[in-house]
Tab-separated table of C-alpha atoms in Angstrom:
chain	number	residue	atom	x	y	z
A	1	UNK	CA	10.407	-7.774	12.324
A	2	UNK	CA	8.317	-4.830	11.124
A	3	UNK	CA	5.352	-5.737	11.857
A	4	UNK	CA	1.964	-3.091	11.856
A	5	UNK	CA	-1.197	-3.360	14.002
A	6	UNK	CA	-4.875	-1.738	13.519
A	7	UNK	CA	-6.997	-2.516	15.972
A	8	UNK	CA	-10.559	-1.011	14.626
A	9	UNK	CA	-11.590	-4.125	12.238
A	10	UNK	CA	-14.706	-2.149	11.428
A	11	UNK	CA	-15.784	1.175	12.569
A	12	UNK	CA	-19.732	2.799	12.281
A	13	UNK	CA	-20.220	6.392	12.443
A	14	UNK	CA	-22.971	8.748	11.465
A	15	UNK	CA	-21.790	12.016	10.009
A	16	UNK	CA	-20.146	14.456	12.243
A	17	UNK	CA	-18.767	11.971	15.017
A	18	UNK	CA	-15.223	12.489	15.235
A	19	UNK	CA	-12.615	9.603	14.467
A	20	UNK	CA	-10.035	8.037	15.121
A	21	UNK	CA	-9.024	4.958	14.097
A	22	UNK	CA	-5.549	2.962	16.000
A	23	UNK	CA	-2.123	2.333	14.110
A	24	UNK	CA	1.039	0.508	16.561
A	25	UNK	CA	4.156	-0.829	15.057
A	26	UNK	CA	6.417	-2.860	16.343
A	27	UNK	CA	10.393	-1.522	14.796
A	28	UNK	CA	13.043	-0.013	17.547
A	29	UNK	CA	14.801	2.445	14.894
A	30	UNK	CA	14.009	5.070	12.409
A	31	UNK	CA	10.609	4.699	10.713
A	32	UNK	CA	8.837	6.621	8.013
A	33	UNK	CA	4.672	6.153	8.233
A	34	UNK	CA	1.485	6.491	6.155
A	35	UNK	CA	-2.051	6.256	6.402
A	36	UNK	CA	-3.641	5.630	3.393
A	37	UNK	CA	-7.098	5.190	1.708
A	38	UNK	CA	-8.896	3.057	-0.643
A	39	UNK	CA	-12.300	4.045	-1.243
A	40	UNK	CA	-14.955	1.765	-3.189
A	41	UNK	CA	-13.329	0.514	-6.474
A	42	UNK	CA	-10.630	3.109	-6.611
A	43	UNK	CA	-6.763	2.511	-5.849
A	44	UNK	CA	-5.669	3.223	-2.875
A	45	UNK	CA	-3.929	6.967	-2.343
A	46	UNK	CA	-2.289	8.360	0.675
A	47	UNK	CA	-3.440	10.191	2.792
A	48	UNK	CA	-0.316	11.253	4.871
A	49	UNK	CA	2.648	11.042	5.844
A	50	UNK	CA	5.521	10.867	8.327
A	51	UNK	CA	9.032	11.013	7.886
A	52	UNK	CA	10.515	13.856	10.530
A	53	UNK	CA	9.862	16.893	12.081
A	54	UNK	CA	6.637	17.916	13.928
A	55	UNK	CA	4.759	14.876	16.059
A	56	UNK	CA	1.824	16.274	14.614
A	57	UNK	CA	0.773	15.450	10.844
A	58	UNK	CA	-1.983	17.310	8.269
A	59	UNK	CA	-2.921	15.409	5.444
A	60	UNK	CA	-5.530	16.037	2.880
A	61	UNK	CA	-9.351	16.218	3.416
A	62	UNK	CA	-8.811	17.356	6.697
A	63	UNK	CA	-7.158	14.093	8.436
A	64	UNK	CA	-4.297	14.272	10.638
A	65	UNK	CA	-2.368	11.802	12.199
A	66	UNK	CA	0.123	11.657	15.321
A	67	UNK	CA	3.366	10.465	15.416
A	68	UNK	CA	4.067	9.183	19.454
A	69	UNK	CA	7.675	7.893	19.518
A	70	UNK	CA	7.136	6.156	23.073
A	71	UNK	CA	4.062	4.420	22.873
A	72	UNK	CA	5.028	3.372	18.540
A	73	UNK	CA	1.686	4.823	17.980
A	74	UNK	CA	0.819	6.769	14.292
A	75	UNK	CA	-3.733	7.209	15.346
A	76	UNK	CA	-5.481	8.481	12.544
A	77	UNK	CA	-7.659	11.554	13.226
A	78	UNK	CA	-10.406	13.619	12.062
A	79	UNK	CA	-12.951	15.876	13.759
A	80	UNK	CA	-15.740	15.894	11.700
A	81	UNK	CA	-16.297	12.905	9.316
A	82	UNK	CA	-18.564	12.608	5.694
A	83	UNK	CA	-20.413	10.656	4.650
A	84	UNK	CA	-17.460	10.644	1.685
A	85	UNK	CA	-15.625	9.151	4.012
A	86	UNK	CA	-16.592	5.904	3.521
A	87	UNK	CA	-13.255	3.722	2.748
A	88	UNK	CA	-11.041	1.242	4.272
A	89	UNK	CA	-7.773	2.812	5.822
A	90	UNK	CA	-4.581	1.316	5.673
A	91	UNK	CA	-1.555	2.115	7.904
A	92	UNK	CA	1.324	1.394	6.164
A	93	UNK	CA	5.060	1.415	8.176
A	94	UNK	CA	8.696	1.947	6.636
A	95	UNK	CA	11.618	0.860	8.652
A	96	UNK	CA	15.051	-0.168	7.146
A	97	UNK	CA	14.000	-1.946	4.750
A	98	UNK	CA	13.191	-0.983	1.418
A	99	UNK	CA	9.513	-2.364	1.649
A	100	UNK	CA	6.233	-0.532	2.739
A	101	UNK	CA	4.543	-2.930	5.681
A	102	UNK	CA	0.806	-2.806	6.188
A	103	UNK	CA	-1.938	-2.684	8.555
A	104	UNK	CA	-5.161	-5.473	7.962
A	105	UNK	CA	-6.953	-1.964	7.628
A	106	UNK	CA	-9.920	-0.381	8.977
A	107	UNK	CA	-13.296	-0.066	7.342
A	108	UNK	CA	-15.212	2.784	7.600
A	109	UNK	CA	-18.787	3.224	7.182
A	110	UNK	CA	-20.374	6.580	7.695
A	111	UNK	CA	-23.940	7.110	7.901
A	112	UNK	CA	-26.018	9.748	7.373
B	1	UNK	CA	-4.406	11.306	-10.979
B	2	UNK	CA	-1.556	9.140	-9.662
B	3	UNK	CA	-0.519	8.325	-13.143
B	4	UNK	CA	0.924	4.649	-11.946
B	5	UNK	CA	-0.950	2.343	-14.766
B	6	UNK	CA	-1.376	-1.552	-14.608
B	7	UNK	CA	-3.317	-3.694	-17.098
B	8	UNK	CA	-4.846	-5.771	-17.742
B	9	UNK	CA	-7.531	-4.733	-15.415
B	10	UNK	CA	-9.033	-8.449	-15.058
B	11	UNK	CA	-7.664	-11.668	-15.722
B	12	UNK	CA	-9.037	-15.501	-14.717
B	13	UNK	CA	-6.301	-18.522	-14.957
B	14	UNK	CA	-6.342	-21.860	-14.250
B	15	UNK	CA	-4.452	-23.593	-11.652
B	16	UNK	CA	-0.781	-24.594	-13.109
B	17	UNK	CA	-0.682	-22.145	-15.343
B	18	UNK	CA	2.019	-18.501	-15.730
B	19	UNK	CA	0.721	-15.645	-15.735
B	20	UNK	CA	2.285	-11.656	-16.853
B	21	UNK	CA	0.847	-8.567	-15.237
B	22	UNK	CA	2.616	-5.067	-15.790
B	23	UNK	CA	2.790	-1.835	-14.633
B	24	UNK	CA	3.722	1.643	-16.285
B	25	UNK	CA	5.095	3.678	-13.523
B	26	UNK	CA	4.114	7.517	-13.500
B	27	UNK	CA	6.320	9.957	-14.863
B	28	UNK	CA	9.744	10.584	-13.494
B	29	UNK	CA	9.568	7.813	-10.878
B	30	UNK	CA	12.155	5.213	-11.250
B	31	UNK	CA	11.575	2.161	-8.804
B	32	UNK	CA	8.963	0.464	-8.920
B	33	UNK	CA	7.069	-2.674	-5.708
B	34	UNK	CA	4.379	-4.985	-5.941
B	35	UNK	CA	2.299	-6.028	-3.771
B	36	UNK	CA	-0.266	-8.679	-2.590
B	37	UNK	CA	-3.555	-8.063	-1.653
B	38	UNK	CA	-5.687	-10.573	-0.878
B	39	UNK	CA	-9.299	-9.878	-0.002
B	40	UNK	CA	-9.627	-8.350	4.090
B	41	UNK	CA	-6.400	-8.057	4.359
B	42	UNK	CA	-3.858	-4.996	3.812
B	43	UNK	CA	-1.079	-5.438	1.092
B	44	UNK	CA	1.879	-7.518	0.786
B	45	UNK	CA	5.271	-6.698	-0.486
B	46	UNK	CA	6.327	-9.207	-2.820
B	47	UNK	CA	9.189	-7.511	-4.636
B	48	UNK	CA	10.937	-3.727	-5.062
B	49	UNK	CA	12.898	-3.069	-8.628
B	50	UNK	CA	15.116	0.116	-8.517
B	51	UNK	CA	16.643	0.544	-11.715
B	52	UNK	CA	16.321	-2.705	-13.353
B	53	UNK	CA	17.243	-5.113	-10.761
B	54	UNK	CA	15.787	-6.132	-7.727
B	55	UNK	CA	15.814	-4.325	-4.590
B	56	UNK	CA	13.638	-6.367	-1.758
B	57	UNK	CA	11.417	-9.235	-1.416
B	58	UNK	CA	9.027	-9.926	0.529
B	59	UNK	CA	8.056	-13.457	1.717
B	60	UNK	CA	6.842	-15.318	-2.139
B	61	UNK	CA	8.455	-18.293	-3.190
B	62	UNK	CA	10.672	-18.795	-5.984
B	63	UNK	CA	7.459	-18.553	-8.943
B	64	UNK	CA	7.009	-15.100	-8.431
B	65	UNK	CA	9.596	-13.143	-10.065
B	66	UNK	CA	9.767	-9.649	-11.964
B	67	UNK	CA	11.288	-7.818	-14.715
B	68	UNK	CA	11.716	-3.701	-14.656
B	69	UNK	CA	12.562	-1.924	-18.171
B	70	UNK	CA	14.555	0.887	-19.411
B	71	UNK	CA	11.698	3.077	-19.302
B	72	UNK	CA	11.177	1.659	-15.574
B	73	UNK	CA	8.299	-0.220	-16.737
B	74	UNK	CA	7.264	-3.574	-15.168
B	75	UNK	CA	6.158	-6.671	-15.488
B	76	UNK	CA	5.070	-9.570	-12.351
B	77	UNK	CA	5.731	-12.976	-13.758
B	78	UNK	CA	4.669	-15.628	-11.398
B	79	UNK	CA	4.605	-19.292	-12.868
B	80	UNK	CA	2.293	-22.668	-11.386
B	81	UNK	CA	-0.317	-20.867	-10.621
B	82	UNK	CA	-1.838	-21.740	-7.037
B	83	UNK	CA	-5.757	-20.937	-6.036
B	84	UNK	CA	-4.461	-19.104	-3.579
B	85	UNK	CA	-3.406	-16.579	-5.743
B	86	UNK	CA	-6.183	-14.955	-6.333
B	87	UNK	CA	-6.214	-11.318	-5.391
B	88	UNK	CA	-5.519	-8.112	-6.776
B	89	UNK	CA	-1.769	-7.377	-7.695
B	90	UNK	CA	-0.975	-4.166	-7.273
B	91	UNK	CA	1.920	-1.604	-8.645
B	92	UNK	CA	3.232	1.332	-6.747
B	93	UNK	CA	5.798	4.098	-7.979
B	94	UNK	CA	8.188	6.115	-6.304
B	95	UNK	CA	11.597	7.948	-6.701
B	96	UNK	CA	14.339	6.546	-5.080
B	97	UNK	CA	17.713	7.701	-4.963
B	98	UNK	CA	20.631	9.397	-2.977
B	99	UNK	CA	19.815	7.994	0.259
B	100	UNK	CA	16.358	9.460	0.129
B	101	UNK	CA	13.084	8.017	0.125
B	102	UNK	CA	9.808	9.273	-1.107
B	103	UNK	CA	5.748	8.102	-1.061
B	104	UNK	CA	4.864	5.354	-3.196
B	105	UNK	CA	1.813	5.953	-5.745
B	106	UNK	CA	-0.580	2.993	-6.132
B	107	UNK	CA	-2.425	1.690	-9.355
B	108	UNK	CA	-5.581	0.245	-9.787
B	109	UNK	CA	-4.316	-2.629	-9.144
B	110	UNK	CA	-5.008	-6.670	-11.738
B	111	UNK	CA	-7.640	-8.729	-10.236
B	112	UNK	CA	-6.291	-11.892	-10.267
B	113	UNK	CA	-8.965	-14.962	-10.137
B	114	UNK	CA	-7.550	-18.433	-9.775
B	115	UNK	CA	-9.891	-21.150	-10.686
């Protein structure tokens, strides 16, 4: 069965700090990978996605993620966070079924 | 602006009752997926509808059922509500076909509270 693990449940950073959120998945076949963000009081929004090609994917708001197939990982990064990045971040994977499997989420708090 | 809308925004029901949640997909999308997001958890896949037929189901009992209409809008029905059904219910629409999968766009959700 497919599964997604997000090891960081709660991350607290100061503005301008660098961010890396871990995401590992378990599935041996071809995958589509996603990072979604949920700002306070708002709906889930797509940050970035990987379908194929360049394993380094750039998304909105300065976020990027790297797909490392050998490690079954798709970690999210941002060189310098802002207070407005405070949100819940979800990694999701789709394998050979039609459903998205989400991780439990990482709550990011950025202090000015 | 994702274009996916859901109604109602909030709902309070009593254990044993039935509820219907509604979703209008984004223009041009033909597929709707429903998710349950319990407090502090990631969304859990309930089922997906493609061209008015169920096209995949997660680990949810049969009392969770759905419909998709010709205009691709969708309903989620839950019978015999239980306290554990209290959650945010998310609808997501996407365009699928010809072996291609595209990203899902989420609506704001319906917050269901079962007392």
